mmCIF file of C-alpha atoms and ligand atoms in Angstrom:
data_model
loop_
_atom_site.group_PDB
_atom_site.id
_atom_site.type_symbol
_atom_site.label_atom_id
_atom_site.label_comp_id
_atom_site.label_asym_id
_atom_site.label_seq_id
_atom_site.Cartn_x
_atom_site.Cartn_y
_atom_site.Cartn_z
ATOM 1 C CA MET R 1 35.724 32.229 -30.131
ATOM 2 C CA SER R 2 35.997 30.617 -33.519
ATOM 3 C CA ASP R 3 38.765 31.315 -35.984
ATOM 4 C CA GLU R 4 36.462 30.731 -38.933
ATOM 5 C CA VAL R 5 36.266 34.456 -39.633
ATOM 6 C CA GLY R 6 40.005 34.941 -39.458
ATOM 7 C CA GLY R 7 40.125 35.429 -35.699
ATOM 8 C CA VAL R 8 43.618 35.231 -34.316
ATOM 9 C CA GLY R 9 42.814 34.763 -30.656
ATOM 10 C CA ALA R 10 44.014 37.238 -28.054
ATOM 11 C CA ALA R 11 44.670 40.641 -29.548
ATOM 12 C CA SER R 12 48.215 40.719 -28.239
ATOM 13 C CA THR R 13 49.021 37.963 -30.724
ATOM 14 C CA ALA R 14 47.257 39.673 -33.605
ATOM 15 C CA THR R 15 49.044 39.638 -36.905
ATOM 16 C CA HIS R 16 48.491 42.023 -39.739
ATOM 17 C CA GLY R 17 48.374 41.469 -43.462
ATOM 18 C CA PRO R 18 50.922 42.916 -45.835
ATOM 19 C CA GLN R 19 48.985 46.185 -46.072
ATOM 20 C CA HIS R 20 48.540 46.390 -42.303
ATOM 21 C CA ALA R 21 44.816 45.804 -42.556
ATOM 22 C CA PRO R 22 43.184 47.213 -39.453
ATOM 23 C CA SER R 23 42.099 44.582 -36.948
ATOM 24 C CA TRP R 24 38.652 44.621 -35.379
ATOM 25 C CA ILE R 25 39.154 43.739 -31.725
ATOM 26 C CA THR R 26 36.169 42.940 -29.522
ATOM 27 C CA LEU R 27 37.106 44.609 -26.228
ATOM 28 C CA GLY R 28 33.797 43.764 -24.555
ATOM 29 C CA THR R 29 31.282 41.242 -25.873
ATOM 30 C CA MET R 30 28.514 41.271 -23.247
ATOM 31 C CA SER R 31 25.169 42.924 -23.790
ATOM 32 C CA GLY R 32 24.408 45.493 -21.125
ATOM 33 C CA PRO R 33 23.848 46.166 -18.366
ATOM 34 C CA ILE R 34 24.151 42.912 -16.387
ATOM 35 C CA PRO R 35 27.629 42.400 -14.872
ATOM 36 C CA SER R 36 29.404 39.291 -16.108
ATOM 37 C CA ASP R 37 32.454 37.454 -14.857
ATOM 38 C CA VAL R 38 33.314 36.433 -18.417
ATOM 39 C CA ARG R 39 32.427 39.297 -20.737
ATOM 40 C CA HIS R 40 32.987 43.049 -20.453
ATOM 41 C CA GLN R 41 30.480 45.669 -21.501
ATOM 42 C CA PRO R 42 30.163 46.508 -25.215
ATOM 43 C CA ALA R 43 33.281 48.036 -26.745
ATOM 44 C CA ASN R 44 35.390 47.436 -29.840
ATOM 45 C CA VAL R 45 38.459 48.921 -31.440
ATOM 46 C CA LEU R 46 39.580 49.174 -35.035
ATOM 47 C CA TYR R 47 43.361 49.225 -34.774
ATOM 48 C CA ASP R 48 46.118 49.358 -37.346
ATOM 49 C CA ASP R 49 49.246 49.965 -35.233
ATOM 50 C CA ALA R 50 49.104 53.686 -35.937
ATOM 51 C CA SER R 51 45.690 54.650 -34.705
ATOM 52 C CA ALA R 52 42.889 53.178 -32.674
ATOM 53 C CA ILE R 53 39.248 53.937 -33.336
ATOM 54 C CA VAL R 54 37.149 52.896 -30.359
ATOM 55 C CA VAL R 55 33.662 51.837 -31.463
ATOM 56 C CA ASP R 56 31.307 51.992 -28.493
ATOM 57 C CA CYS R 57 32.883 52.484 -25.109
ATOM 58 C CA GLY R 58 31.289 50.342 -22.420
ATOM 59 C CA ASP R 59 32.423 50.242 -18.802
ATOM 60 C CA GLY R 60 36.002 49.007 -18.477
ATOM 61 C CA ALA R 61 37.039 49.789 -22.061
ATOM 62 C CA VAL R 62 40.318 51.441 -21.022
ATOM 63 C CA ASP R 63 41.568 48.361 -19.179
ATOM 64 C CA GLN R 64 40.467 46.169 -22.062
ATOM 65 C CA LEU R 65 42.520 48.375 -24.411
ATOM 66 C CA ARG R 66 45.515 47.759 -22.166
ATOM 67 C CA LYS R 67 44.941 43.987 -22.314
ATOM 68 C CA ALA R 68 44.797 44.310 -26.107
ATOM 69 C CA ALA R 69 48.227 46.009 -25.983
ATOM 70 C CA ILE R 70 46.805 49.238 -27.406
ATOM 71 C CA PRO R 71 48.303 52.328 -25.774
ATOM 72 C CA LEU R 72 45.771 54.920 -24.633
ATOM 73 C CA PRO R 73 47.556 57.738 -26.538
ATOM 74 C CA ALA R 74 46.812 55.828 -29.778
ATOM 75 C CA VAL R 75 43.091 56.438 -29.235
ATOM 76 C CA ARG R 76 42.271 59.611 -31.119
ATOM 77 C CA THR R 77 38.720 58.719 -32.116
ATOM 78 C CA VAL R 78 35.686 57.293 -30.376
ATOM 79 C CA ILE R 79 32.466 56.490 -32.216
ATOM 80 C CA LEU R 80 29.306 55.829 -30.207
ATOM 81 C CA SER R 81 26.490 53.909 -31.917
ATOM 82 C CA HIS R 82 23.921 55.172 -29.396
ATOM 83 C CA LEU R 83 23.833 56.585 -25.904
ATOM 84 C CA HIS R 84 22.604 53.669 -23.795
ATOM 85 C CA VAL R 85 24.871 53.492 -20.794
ATOM 86 C CA ASP R 86 26.232 50.035 -21.595
ATOM 87 C CA HIS R 87 27.827 51.645 -24.686
ATOM 88 C CA THR R 88 28.991 54.888 -23.061
ATOM 89 C CA ALA R 89 29.972 54.264 -19.426
ATOM 90 C CA GLY R 90 33.626 53.721 -20.374
ATOM 91 C CA LEU R 91 33.829 57.179 -21.910
ATOM 92 C CA TYR R 92 34.102 58.760 -18.466
ATOM 93 C CA GLY R 93 37.122 56.547 -17.762
ATOM 94 C CA LEU R 94 38.657 57.108 -21.183
ATOM 95 C CA ILE R 95 38.480 60.890 -20.994
ATOM 96 C CA GLY R 96 39.297 61.028 -17.285
ATOM 97 C CA ARG R 97 42.285 58.731 -17.437
ATOM 98 C CA ARG R 98 43.725 60.624 -20.420
ATOM 99 C CA LEU R 99 43.431 63.695 -18.233
ATOM 100 C CA GLN R 100 44.979 62.064 -15.169
ATOM 101 C CA ALA R 101 47.793 60.528 -17.206
ATOM 102 C CA HIS R 102 48.495 63.871 -18.895
ATOM 103 C CA ILE R 103 48.038 62.407 -22.369
ATOM 104 C CA PRO R 104 48.155 65.348 -24.740
ATOM 105 C CA GLY R 105 46.502 65.697 -28.119
ATOM 106 C CA ALA R 106 43.137 65.783 -29.746
ATOM 107 C CA LEU R 107 40.303 63.326 -29.168
ATOM 108 C CA THR R 108 37.304 63.378 -31.496
ATOM 109 C CA ILE R 109 34.085 61.758 -30.354
ATOM 110 C CA TYR R 110 31.446 60.929 -32.946
ATOM 111 C CA GLY R 111 27.955 59.902 -31.903
ATOM 112 C CA PRO R 112 24.243 60.459 -32.418
ATOM 113 C CA PRO R 113 22.356 63.583 -31.305
ATOM 114 C CA GLY R 114 22.906 64.011 -27.566
ATOM 115 C CA THR R 115 26.588 63.058 -27.661
ATOM 116 C CA LEU R 116 27.672 66.655 -27.007
ATOM 117 C CA ARG R 117 25.382 66.754 -23.960
ATOM 118 C CA VAL R 118 26.943 63.540 -22.606
ATOM 119 C CA VAL R 119 30.523 64.700 -23.237
ATOM 120 C CA ASN R 120 29.837 68.120 -21.721
ATOM 121 C CA ALA R 121 28.472 66.436 -18.582
ATOM 122 C CA ILE R 122 31.677 64.405 -18.335
ATOM 123 C CA ARG R 123 33.815 67.478 -18.982
ATOM 124 C CA SER R 124 32.061 69.497 -16.313
ATOM 125 C CA SER R 125 32.565 66.706 -13.776
ATOM 126 C CA PHE R 126 36.339 67.166 -14.142
ATOM 127 C CA ASP R 127 36.356 70.778 -12.949
ATOM 128 C CA PHE R 128 37.814 69.787 -9.600
ATOM 129 C CA ALA R 129 40.517 67.549 -11.089
ATOM 130 C CA SER R 130 41.452 70.137 -13.692
ATOM 131 C CA GLY R 131 41.719 72.764 -10.997
ATOM 132 C CA LEU R 132 44.137 70.603 -9.073
ATOM 133 C CA MET R 133 46.275 69.972 -12.129
ATOM 134 C CA SER R 134 46.344 73.584 -13.198
ATOM 135 C CA ARG R 135 48.361 74.279 -10.056
ATOM 136 C CA VAL R 136 51.167 72.076 -11.405
ATOM 137 C CA PRO R 137 53.212 74.094 -13.905
ATOM 138 C CA GLY R 138 53.153 72.584 -17.388
ATOM 139 C CA LEU R 139 50.307 70.199 -16.668
ATOM 140 C CA THR R 140 47.301 72.263 -17.552
ATOM 141 C CA HIS R 141 44.727 70.661 -19.791
ATOM 142 C CA GLN R 142 42.468 72.431 -22.202
ATOM 143 C CA LEU R 143 39.639 69.901 -22.234
ATOM 144 C CA ASP R 144 37.474 72.105 -24.400
ATOM 145 C CA ALA R 145 40.215 72.480 -26.981
ATOM 146 C CA GLU R 146 41.371 68.879 -26.877
ATOM 147 C CA ILE R 147 38.000 67.176 -27.246
ATOM 148 C CA THR R 148 35.869 67.666 -30.318
ATOM 149 C CA VAL R 149 32.368 66.232 -30.566
ATOM 150 C CA VAL R 150 30.822 65.529 -33.954
ATOM 151 C CA GLU R 151 27.170 64.548 -33.862
ATOM 152 C CA ILE R 152 26.223 62.210 -36.701
ATOM 153 C CA THR R 153 22.942 60.830 -37.975
ATOM 154 C CA ASP R 154 21.399 58.710 -40.699
ATOM 155 C CA GLY R 155 23.541 58.967 -43.854
ATOM 156 C CA SER R 156 26.497 60.716 -42.205
ATOM 157 C CA GLN R 157 29.802 59.916 -43.883
ATOM 158 C CA PHE R 158 33.291 60.825 -42.773
ATOM 159 C CA THR R 159 36.849 59.659 -43.301
ATOM 160 C CA LEU R 160 39.330 58.665 -40.601
ATOM 161 C CA GLY R 161 42.772 58.241 -42.147
ATOM 162 C CA ARG R 162 42.308 55.497 -44.709
ATOM 163 C CA ILE R 163 38.907 54.415 -43.418
ATOM 164 C CA ASP R 164 35.578 55.690 -44.736
ATOM 165 C CA VAL R 165 32.758 55.549 -42.190
ATOM 166 C CA THR R 166 29.042 55.583 -42.982
ATOM 167 C CA ALA R 167 26.191 55.703 -40.452
ATOM 168 C CA ALA R 168 22.611 54.519 -40.842
ATOM 169 C CA ILE R 169 19.768 54.869 -38.385
ATOM 170 C CA ASN R 170 18.424 51.542 -37.146
ATOM 171 C CA THR R 171 15.402 50.261 -35.228
ATOM 172 C CA HIS R 172 16.789 49.977 -31.695
ATOM 173 C CA TYR R 173 14.625 52.950 -30.715
ATOM 174 C CA ARG R 174 11.134 52.729 -32.098
ATOM 175 C CA TYR R 175 9.661 56.204 -31.781
ATOM 176 C CA PRO R 176 7.151 57.379 -34.412
ATOM 177 C CA GLU R 177 8.904 58.835 -37.454
ATOM 178 C CA GLY R 178 9.119 62.629 -37.277
ATOM 179 C CA SER R 179 8.334 62.772 -33.538
ATOM 180 C CA PRO R 180 10.553 64.851 -31.210
ATOM 181 C CA GLU R 181 11.636 61.602 -29.541
ATOM 182 C CA ALA R 182 12.708 60.126 -32.883
ATOM 183 C CA LYS R 183 14.925 63.163 -33.447
ATOM 184 C CA ARG R 184 16.355 63.107 -29.960
ATOM 185 C CA TYR R 185 16.977 59.372 -29.528
ATOM 186 C CA GLN R 186 18.822 57.804 -32.425
ATOM 187 C CA SER R 187 20.661 54.519 -32.649
ATOM 188 C CA LEU R 188 23.111 54.099 -35.505
ATOM 189 C CA SER R 189 24.670 51.173 -37.299
ATOM 190 C CA LEU R 190 28.076 51.814 -38.854
ATOM 191 C CA ARG R 191 30.039 50.698 -41.871
ATOM 192 C CA PHE R 192 33.822 50.917 -42.149
ATOM 193 C CA ASP R 193 35.358 50.710 -45.620
ATOM 194 C CA THR R 194 39.083 50.171 -45.189
ATOM 195 C CA PRO R 195 41.648 49.798 -48.003
ATOM 196 C CA THR R 196 41.513 46.023 -47.628
ATOM 197 C CA ARG R 197 37.991 45.126 -46.491
ATOM 198 C CA SER R 198 34.614 46.379 -45.343
ATOM 199 C CA ILE R 199 33.122 45.877 -41.895
ATOM 200 C CA ALA R 200 29.481 46.518 -40.975
ATOM 201 C CA TYR R 201 28.608 46.925 -37.293
ATOM 202 C CA THR R 202 24.988 46.661 -36.226
ATOM 203 C CA GLY R 203 25.386 48.304 -32.825
ATOM 204 C CA ASP R 204 22.045 47.612 -31.118
ATOM 205 C CA THR R 205 19.152 47.181 -33.518
ATOM 206 C CA GLY R 206 16.037 45.251 -34.298
ATOM 207 C CA PRO R 207 15.450 43.992 -37.836
ATOM 208 C CA SER R 208 16.064 46.870 -40.241
ATOM 209 C CA GLU R 209 16.128 47.287 -44.010
ATOM 210 C CA LYS R 210 18.478 50.252 -43.610
ATOM 211 C CA VAL R 211 20.990 48.057 -41.801
ATOM 212 C CA GLU R 212 20.676 45.473 -44.587
ATOM 213 C CA GLN R 213 21.486 48.195 -47.132
ATOM 214 C CA LEU R 214 24.380 49.516 -45.045
ATOM 215 C CA ALA R 215 25.882 46.050 -44.678
ATOM 216 C CA ARG R 216 25.359 45.064 -48.339
ATOM 217 C CA GLY R 217 28.295 42.937 -49.545
ATOM 218 C CA ALA R 218 30.464 43.655 -46.481
ATOM 219 C CA ASP R 219 33.370 41.316 -45.878
ATOM 220 C CA MET R 220 32.430 41.071 -42.221
ATOM 221 C CA LEU R 221 29.210 41.773 -40.342
ATOM 222 C CA VAL R 222 29.703 42.372 -36.617
ATOM 223 C CA SER R 223 26.268 41.749 -35.182
ATOM 224 C CA GLU R 224 24.531 41.904 -31.859
ATOM 225 C CA ILE R 225 22.350 39.009 -30.757
ATOM 226 C CA THR R 226 19.766 38.278 -28.103
ATOM 227 C CA ASP R 227 17.466 35.522 -26.917
ATOM 228 C CA PRO R 228 14.302 37.166 -25.554
ATOM 229 C CA GLU R 229 13.173 33.965 -23.810
ATOM 230 C CA GLN R 230 16.459 33.448 -22.001
ATOM 231 C CA VAL R 231 16.967 37.097 -21.076
ATOM 232 C CA THR R 232 13.476 37.555 -19.614
ATOM 233 C CA SER R 233 13.614 34.302 -17.693
ATOM 234 C CA GLN R 234 16.986 35.368 -16.213
ATOM 235 C CA LEU R 235 15.460 38.730 -15.263
ATOM 236 C CA SER R 236 12.468 37.086 -13.605
ATOM 237 C CA ARG R 237 14.788 34.976 -11.464
ATOM 238 C CA THR R 238 16.875 37.929 -10.279
ATOM 239 C CA LEU R 239 14.336 40.775 -9.981
ATOM 240 C CA PRO R 240 10.776 40.934 -8.626
ATOM 241 C CA ILE R 241 9.160 41.944 -11.923
ATOM 242 C CA PRO R 242 5.363 41.479 -12.309
ATOM 243 C CA PRO R 243 4.359 39.096 -15.152
ATOM 244 C CA ALA R 244 2.761 41.889 -17.247
ATOM 245 C CA ALA R 245 5.926 43.977 -17.084
ATOM 246 C CA LEU R 246 7.981 40.916 -17.916
ATOM 247 C CA ALA R 247 5.897 40.308 -21.051
ATOM 248 C CA ALA R 248 6.456 43.929 -22.105
ATOM 249 C CA ILE R 249 10.196 43.609 -21.524
ATOM 250 C CA LYS R 250 10.281 40.423 -23.591
ATOM 251 C CA ARG R 251 8.430 42.193 -26.401
ATOM 252 C CA ARG R 252 10.983 44.997 -26.342
ATOM 253 C CA PHE R 253 13.821 42.509 -26.664
ATOM 254 C CA GLU R 254 12.004 40.955 -29.617
ATOM 255 C CA LEU R 255 11.560 44.297 -31.390
ATOM 256 C CA GLU R 256 14.708 46.182 -30.436
ATOM 257 C CA HIS R 257 17.378 43.488 -30.752
ATOM 258 C CA LEU R 258 18.173 40.612 -33.111
ATOM 259 C CA THR R 259 17.385 36.956 -32.503
ATOM 260 C CA ALA R 260 19.663 34.313 -34.025
ATOM 261 C CA ASP R 261 17.182 33.816 -36.868
ATOM 262 C CA GLU R 262 17.172 37.568 -37.564
ATOM 263 C CA VAL R 263 20.983 37.706 -37.538
ATOM 264 C CA GLY R 264 21.012 34.898 -40.114
ATOM 265 C CA LEU R 265 18.416 36.674 -42.238
ATOM 266 C CA LEU R 266 20.319 39.955 -42.099
ATOM 267 C CA ALA R 267 23.590 38.267 -43.093
ATOM 268 C CA SER R 268 21.969 36.405 -45.940
ATOM 269 C CA ARG R 269 19.913 39.304 -47.303
ATOM 270 C CA ALA R 270 22.881 41.689 -47.106
ATOM 271 C CA GLU R 271 25.076 39.028 -48.746
ATOM 272 C CA VAL R 272 27.930 39.598 -46.324
ATOM 273 C CA LYS R 273 30.890 37.231 -46.439
ATOM 274 C CA SER R 274 31.208 36.441 -42.743
ATOM 275 C CA VAL R 275 29.612 37.156 -39.373
ATOM 276 C CA VAL R 276 31.069 37.949 -35.952
ATOM 277 C CA ILE R 277 28.626 37.848 -33.038
ATOM 278 C CA THR R 278 29.044 40.227 -30.106
ATOM 279 C CA HIS R 279 26.800 42.040 -27.559
ATOM 280 C CA ASN R 280 26.028 38.503 -26.566
ATOM 281 C CA PRO R 281 24.119 37.489 -23.419
ATOM 282 C CA LEU R 282 23.558 33.859 -24.501
ATOM 283 C CA THR R 283 24.351 30.832 -22.348
ATOM 284 C CA ALA R 284 26.729 28.263 -23.883
ATOM 285 C CA GLU R 285 23.804 25.969 -24.648
ATOM 286 C CA ASN R 286 21.823 28.740 -26.337
ATOM 287 C CA MET R 287 24.902 29.779 -28.299
ATOM 288 C CA ASP R 288 25.105 26.279 -29.804
ATOM 289 C CA ARG R 289 21.453 26.521 -30.740
ATOM 290 C CA ALA R 290 21.939 30.037 -32.141
ATOM 291 C CA ARG R 291 24.836 28.869 -34.306
ATOM 292 C CA ASP R 292 22.578 26.221 -35.884
ATOM 293 C CA THR R 293 19.745 28.724 -36.321
ATOM 294 C CA ILE R 294 21.998 31.271 -38.047
ATOM 295 C CA GLY R 295 23.362 28.459 -40.225
ATOM 296 C CA CYS R 296 19.849 27.720 -41.530
ATOM 297 C CA ARG R 297 19.789 31.210 -43.080
ATOM 298 C CA PHE R 298 23.433 32.002 -43.758
ATOM 299 C CA THR R 299 25.995 29.547 -45.056
ATOM 300 C CA GLY R 300 29.143 31.670 -44.572
ATOM 301 C CA PRO R 301 31.466 31.512 -41.574
ATOM 302 C CA VAL R 302 30.111 32.648 -38.194
ATOM 303 C CA ALA R 303 32.226 33.367 -35.103
ATOM 304 C CA PHE R 304 30.932 34.027 -31.596
ATOM 305 C CA ALA R 305 33.483 36.533 -30.306
ATOM 306 C CA ASP R 306 34.992 36.509 -26.848
ATOM 307 C CA ASP R 307 36.555 39.554 -25.228
ATOM 308 C CA LEU R 308 39.891 40.506 -26.845
ATOM 309 C CA ASP R 309 39.391 38.427 -29.961
ATOM 310 C CA SER R 310 40.804 39.975 -33.097
ATOM 311 C CA TYR R 311 39.380 39.698 -36.601
HETATM 312 ZN ZN1 LIG S 401 23.542 47.548 -25.777
HETATM 313 ZN ZN1 LIG S 402 21.046 49.816 -26.512
#
């Protein structure tokens, strides 16, 4: 990581400003779905000692919360940017382990259309476990009552405590406008306006004017990144993919994610004050190159986040 954006290293050592500004902690900084021995799957948390808002919930998010010294009962809100499994696989663990640990209280899950379907599938998979627990007096769980799902879309706004949240549809999915697929599959970028600063989170997206507007003037832009060349060459070494399919995959990475140059352009056009890079599959060598490339477009501070960094 770099501390140029105010990073304070491991979350357990995070300090808070006089107004207890919420920290943005990168629980998992890998892009999905390839397993990594260094980075966990995409997940973040906005935490201010009183409440934890989990933003995307990749595989392993619950254990990463523990490493960040954030108690599971503090998590009352989850926001999903989109429903690709690298951003949602940890939701099963988060809901299930609340259930197993008998953590009472409400959990609200915000996400794009389809979120209710995903949460209902998880809920129904706990029938057996719930049945077991209902035989223990005092330990029944009302999953339906405890979990609320709020589906959000382009332009949705809501308030969580002192934080205003705004969603904007982005270009991660590229279905024709107005098509049934475009309604069903939506990927959202998010903006968090806190009492002390504003944070824009790209989620997964290709270049997008809407994301530029959403991020306009933000104190911190948390952005995904990719390197289509590197990612496709890694794929070709590990999987028997025919060259034509490989070219199509590379094109998708070019259109549906952000290269270093596009991250720099986004940051500069949106006039954000700083950038934090996550959802990051880059090798160390390519990260150095990406830092220079972003710097050609954007002159503010840029940090490449590691897991459990706090900003
Ligand atoms: Zn992703
Ligand atoms: Zn995705």
